[in-house]
Amino acid sequence: MNCHSGTTAIKATKAVKRVALIGMPNTGKSTLFNRLTGATAFVGNWPGVTVDLLQAHININHETVEFVDLPGIYDLNGFSEDEKVVQYFLESFGVDLVIVILNAAQIDRQIRIALQIKALGLPAIILLNMADEAKYYGVEIQVNELSKRLELPVFLLSAKYGRGYERAYREICQKLAESVTTHKITNLKNCLSEKADISVEEMENILTGAVQMPSQIAVNITQQIDRILLHPILGLPLFFAGMFAVFWVVWNVGLPSQDIMDKITGWLQTNAIEPLVSPLPKLAQDFIVNGLWGGLATVASFVPLLVLFFMIMAVLEDSGYLSRSAYLMDAFMAKLGLDGRSFVMQMMGFGCNVPALMGTRVMRSKALRLLTMLVIPFALCAARLQVFVFIIAAVVPNGNGVLVLFSLYLLSFVAAIVTAALFQGVFKNEEPFVLELPPYRVPTLKHVLLRGWGEVKQFLTRASGFITLGCVAVWVVTNLPLGATGLNTIGGQIGQFLSPIMEPIGINPYLTLALLFGVIAKEVVVGSLAVIYGLGADAVTNQIAGTVTFIQAYSFCIFCLLYTPCLTTTATLFNEAKSWKFTLFALAYSFGLAWVASFIFYQSALALGFK
Amino acid sequence: MTLSELKPGSLAIVESVQLSRHGQALAKRLEAMGIVPNRPIRVLRQAWFGGPLHIRVGSTTEIAIRRTEAKMVLIQTNGTTN
């Protein structure tokens, strides 16, 4: 089919008009989206679309209008995953209006997308964002002349600070009021190749006389900061110092916030849940309190941590430093098939794996994301640290505990590096490493807060069901059959059944059962030991000191570090990868690696005569 | 010469972009970043240990590009360094 008219206009039969936002990365597209839609955005469900698209419904001219934030693209005619998503969207779902958002300071190269949308015949409005930055650089734009040449409305604005926004918004409303047909391009491939292959000459023809780019720019703040932050010798130490600061905040603010949340849910449990279910039979009570409510409490404990994490991420990203970290670390990370942003996420993973996995969304190449997600669960998170501190305290009485703990951190790094090296050929990043380094910008509080809130909302809607279900399942295997405790429960039976494979790595059935609990959350491992042995916390320490040797305990730590991550991490892994196959593979691989590592350690230690 | 050979601080003019193992995809991405014939291009700095280049294309776009990818960009210098 040829592309004659460009778009196929469909008589508007659907009640809701749709507006799509299209633009390059780093143009402030999501800032504009936030300004348009406030905090009402949610992840929509678009059949056939493999990435998350934010959308929101807002009321304009007394009717509901749907706004969709399409992923940032470089070229409507391009080959990247995000570019394919946008192409698929325009082909499959009708739009009433396209908002093309360009960085005004880079209009010389970004005008292509506006010309492509125009060539396709889609109803559009062009917003030249970051007008303040363009002015600062000395970019001069004759908006009226440009609008005349493009035959489309063009507005200069700053989505971040709101200047020029009102006029642009009125035009959007006006356009929507006039719109009677929805546009869909059923033969997009042909249209793109026939009409949307915009040449450099066409771009220049549109711009010459209407836009004046500066021939040189004066030394500005960004260049001065880059001189220090990207300095060949100072750059990396400063980067590590910055990572340490972020880590410190996660550790000293984020993790205590989990304890506060636990106190709140604990209080609710004793003062509301337990009295409420008290008329029920004992088993039902236990099921509701330790199964269902336990699951919800687990989910709740992650909320403040996630808000904090994503506020930090928003600051790193909006300020322009995140892409610079990729530049700084690229020489090392490229060898592992990763990039500098993977490193940042890995470091965050040492606080908690869950937000680190969600944070990989900044990487737009699927292969790069999957490889990073495969590696992150090996980061020794705070929850695992609790287990290690407990075990080490029990079996390493002298001051050598620090060395043991340090060796586990080292192992965490080695596991990540080995995994990346092993699988970089499988998850091969095909996208070229050409990354924009935007000027340094001051993040706005509003955007940082919106980001934190938005991510938590997504986490709650998607992960809570899975986590609660998992908690219920573990409750079932560790509490049934009726009246059974310790090794007599289904879980204990599983522990004994698994002993042929756990015995060679020095882990007894009691500890195996604790590891089974650890599938919910690693924090649970220590507490579960008390339940399993049926002893108080101090007595458990003595019990373990008496029955578990140092090398068995160390083998247990190795296994605990590497095996199946906690339920929340698993749920997040699945949500982000959107693939059962990948999730199961990641789980099986980590389990296998844990076993092999523990086996090698335990058997060599035995062979060397340690006990 | 290619962009990967340009010394930090020097200015050049883009001549063309060669097709690489990434084929069309890299050429298109570079074009979208503003690396098109006759556009001024400058290497601001290069990372150590064979890391990427920090370049400026035109006057207002700065990007990080790996050296292997910079090899695909043919440039012309006037012999003047700045």
XYZ file of N, CA and C in Angstrom, chain A residues 257-342:
258
model
N 13.838 4.232 57.936
C 12.436 4.485 57.609
C 11.666 3.173 57.485
N 12.370 2.106 57.084
C 11.724 0.791 57.021
C 11.340 0.329 58.423
N 12.240 0.585 59.392
C 11.949 0.196 60.769
C 10.730 0.932 61.300
N 10.640 2.235 60.949
C 9.492 3.019 61.404
C 8.210 2.430 60.833
N 8.276 2.096 59.518
C 7.102 1.505 58.877
C 6.749 0.181 59.549
N 7.781 -0.605 59.900
C 7.535 -1.886 60.569
C 6.867 -1.672 61.921
N 7.279 -0.598 62.609
C 6.674 -0.299 63.915
C 5.197 0.038 63.723
N 4.915 0.817 62.660
C 3.523 1.210 62.410
C 2.672 -0.018 62.094
N 3.174 -0.867 61.186
C 2.375 -2.041 60.831
C 2.291 -2.999 62.022
N 3.350 -3.041 62.812
C 3.330 -3.889 64.018
C 2.291 -3.406 65.014
N 2.234 -2.078 65.156
C 1.249 -1.488 66.075
C -0.173 -1.804 65.591
N -0.363 -1.636 64.282
C -1.683 -1.929 63.710
C -2.053 -3.386 63.933
N -1.026 -4.236 63.827
C -1.278 -5.668 63.987
C -1.782 -5.978 65.399
N -1.093 -5.447 66.409
C -1.506 -5.782 67.780
C -2.778 -5.056 68.187
N -2.974 -3.836 67.656
C -4.107 -3.051 68.147
C -5.344 -3.112 67.261
N -5.192 -3.550 66.032
C -6.364 -3.572 65.155
C -6.608 -4.959 64.570
N -5.591 -5.522 63.928
C -5.798 -6.786 63.217
C -6.084 -7.931 64.193
N -5.228 -8.068 65.205
C -5.387 -9.201 66.119
C -6.712 -9.174 66.888
N -7.118 -8.012 67.456
C -8.435 -7.983 68.100
C -9.568 -8.303 67.131
N -9.423 -7.816 65.876
C -10.474 -8.023 64.883
C -10.686 -9.494 64.562
N -9.562 -10.241 64.450
C -9.693 -11.637 64.017
C -9.819 -12.592 65.202
N -9.790 -12.046 66.439
C -9.778 -12.918 67.617
C -10.966 -13.888 67.709
N -12.158 -13.528 67.176
C -13.240 -14.528 67.255
C -13.015 -15.735 66.342
N -12.107 -15.611 65.387
C -11.913 -16.697 64.415
C -11.116 -17.838 65.037
N -11.188 -19.031 64.406
C -10.365 -20.147 64.901
C -8.875 -19.798 64.841
N -8.095 -20.467 65.674
C -6.676 -20.166 65.834
C -5.926 -20.163 64.502
N -6.195 -21.193 63.689
C -5.463 -21.321 62.421
C -5.781 -20.151 61.488
N -7.067 -19.782 61.438
C -7.485 -18.671 60.579
C -6.833 -17.373 61.050
N -6.793 -17.202 62.378
C -6.134 -16.019 62.935
C -4.686 -15.936 62.462
N -4.011 -17.076 62.654
C -2.601 -17.138 62.312
C -2.396 -16.865 60.818
N -3.307 -17.408 60.003
C -3.219 -17.223 58.560
C -3.350 -15.741 58.202
N -4.348 -15.090 58.784
C -4.581 -13.680 58.453
C -3.422 -12.798 58.954
N -3.008 -13.059 60.206
C -1.986 -12.200 60.790
C -0.611 -12.443 60.161
N -0.187 -13.698 60.125
C 1.173 -13.982 59.644
C 1.271 -14.191 58.138
N 0.171 -14.554 57.528
C 0.196 -14.748 56.073
C -0.164 -13.464 55.352
N -1.484 -13.131 55.365
C -1.972 -11.973 54.610
C -1.381 -10.658 55.101
N -1.553 -10.399 56.392
C -1.087 -9.116 56.925
C 0.428 -9.007 56.829
N 1.110 -10.138 57.048
C 2.563 -10.163 56.913
C 2.992 -9.703 55.524
N 2.254 -10.159 54.517
C 2.554 -9.773 53.146
C 2.377 -8.281 52.939
N 1.233 -7.765 53.418
C 0.959 -6.334 53.259
C 1.996 -5.488 53.993
N 2.402 -5.973 55.181
C 3.386 -5.226 55.963
C 4.723 -5.192 55.231
N 5.069 -6.319 54.568
C 6.312 -6.358 53.786
C 6.270 -5.286 52.703
N 5.144 -5.227 51.988
C 4.999 -4.229 50.928
C 5.135 -2.819 51.506
N 4.442 -2.581 52.621
C 4.434 -1.244 53.217
C 5.830 -0.805 53.634
N 6.625 -1.771 54.103
C 7.951 -1.401 54.603
C 8.841 -0.834 53.500
N 8.513 -1.129 52.249
C 9.338 -0.639 51.148
C 8.965 0.774 50.701
N 7.795 1.248 51.102
C 7.289 2.511 50.562
C 8.213 3.712 50.839
N 8.563 3.980 52.108
C 9.411 5.164 52.328
C 10.774 5.054 51.653
N 11.325 3.848 51.631
C 12.617 3.633 50.991
C 12.552 3.960 49.503
N 11.459 3.514 48.855
C 11.301 3.752 47.421
C 11.136 5.237 47.127
N 10.357 5.915 47.949
C 10.170 7.360 47.742
C 11.533 8.054 47.784
N 12.299 7.729 48.814
C 13.614 8.348 48.981
C 14.521 8.035 47.792
N 14.569 6.753 47.448
C 15.445 6.323 46.363
C 15.122 7.074 45.072
N 13.849 7.167 44.743
C 13.515 7.786 43.467
C 13.643 9.294 43.502
N 13.578 9.870 44.692
C 13.878 11.288 44.774
C 15.374 11.503 44.482
N 16.211 10.637 45.011
C 17.646 10.741 44.722
C 17.898 10.518 43.231
N 17.234 9.496 42.684
C 17.398 9.215 41.256
C 16.985 10.412 40.407
N 15.853 11.029 40.774
C 15.367 12.177 40.007
C 16.394 13.306 40.057
N 17.000 13.502 41.216
C 18.010 14.558 41.333
C 19.217 14.223 40.452
N 19.682 12.974 40.530
C 20.843 12.564 39.726
C 20.559 12.722 38.236
N 19.353 12.316 37.842
C 19.013 12.325 36.427
C 18.750 13.750 35.937
N 17.910 14.481 36.664
C 17.535 15.823 36.230
C 18.722 16.776 36.231
N 19.658 16.559 37.160
C 20.791 17.474 37.224
C 21.736 17.263 36.043
N 21.669 16.095 35.405
C 22.547 15.811 34.271
C 23.756 14.976 34.673
N 23.846 14.615 35.953
C 25.042 13.890 36.384
C 25.000 12.403 36.030
N 23.802 11.825 35.971
C 23.707 10.384 35.714
C 24.352 10.008 34.379
N 24.094 10.796 33.336
C 24.707 10.460 32.049
C 26.214 10.705 32.089
N 26.642 11.632 32.944
C 28.095 11.846 33.072
C 28.761 10.682 33.807
N 28.033 10.055 34.723
C 28.605 8.887 35.395
C 28.824 7.768 34.376
N 27.936 7.708 33.382
C 28.116 6.710 32.328
C 29.401 6.989 31.551
N 29.657 8.258 31.310
C 30.889 8.655 30.619
C 32.106 8.247 31.455
N 32.058 8.536 32.747
C 33.209 8.285 33.617
C 33.531 6.798 33.747
N 32.484 5.976 33.871
C 32.705 4.560 34.159
C 32.766 3.700 32.904
N 32.567 4.311 31.746
C 32.379 3.502 30.544
C 33.571 2.622 30.211
N 34.788 3.133 30.438
C 35.974 2.361 30.066
C 35.960 0.987 30.752
N 35.503 0.939 32.015
C 35.474 -0.340 32.734
C 34.221 -1.137 32.407
N 33.096 -0.441 32.400
C 31.832 -1.154 32.270
C 31.633 -1.717 30.859
N 32.168 -1.052 29.843
C 31.982 -1.524 28.474
C 32.539 -2.930 28.315
N 33.618 -3.235 29.035
C 34.231 -4.564 28.938
C 33.294 -5.650 29.454
N 32.362 -5.280 30.332
C 31.403 -6.241 30.878
C 30.075 -6.199 30.135
N 30.035 -5.413 29.070
C 28.789 -5.309 28.316
C 27.771 -4.415 29.010
N 28.235 -3.618 29.982
C 27.330 -2.743 30.723
C 27.730 -1.294 30.467
N 27.028 -0.345 31.087
C 27.548 1.013 31.043
C 27.506 1.639 32.428
N 27.985 2.867 32.533
C 28.172 3.498 33.832
C 26.898 3.565 34.663
N 25.750 3.641 33.976
C 24.499 3.716 34.725
C 24.207 2.402 35.427
N 24.678 1.281 34.815
C 24.531 -0.016 35.486
C 25.271 0.013 36.809
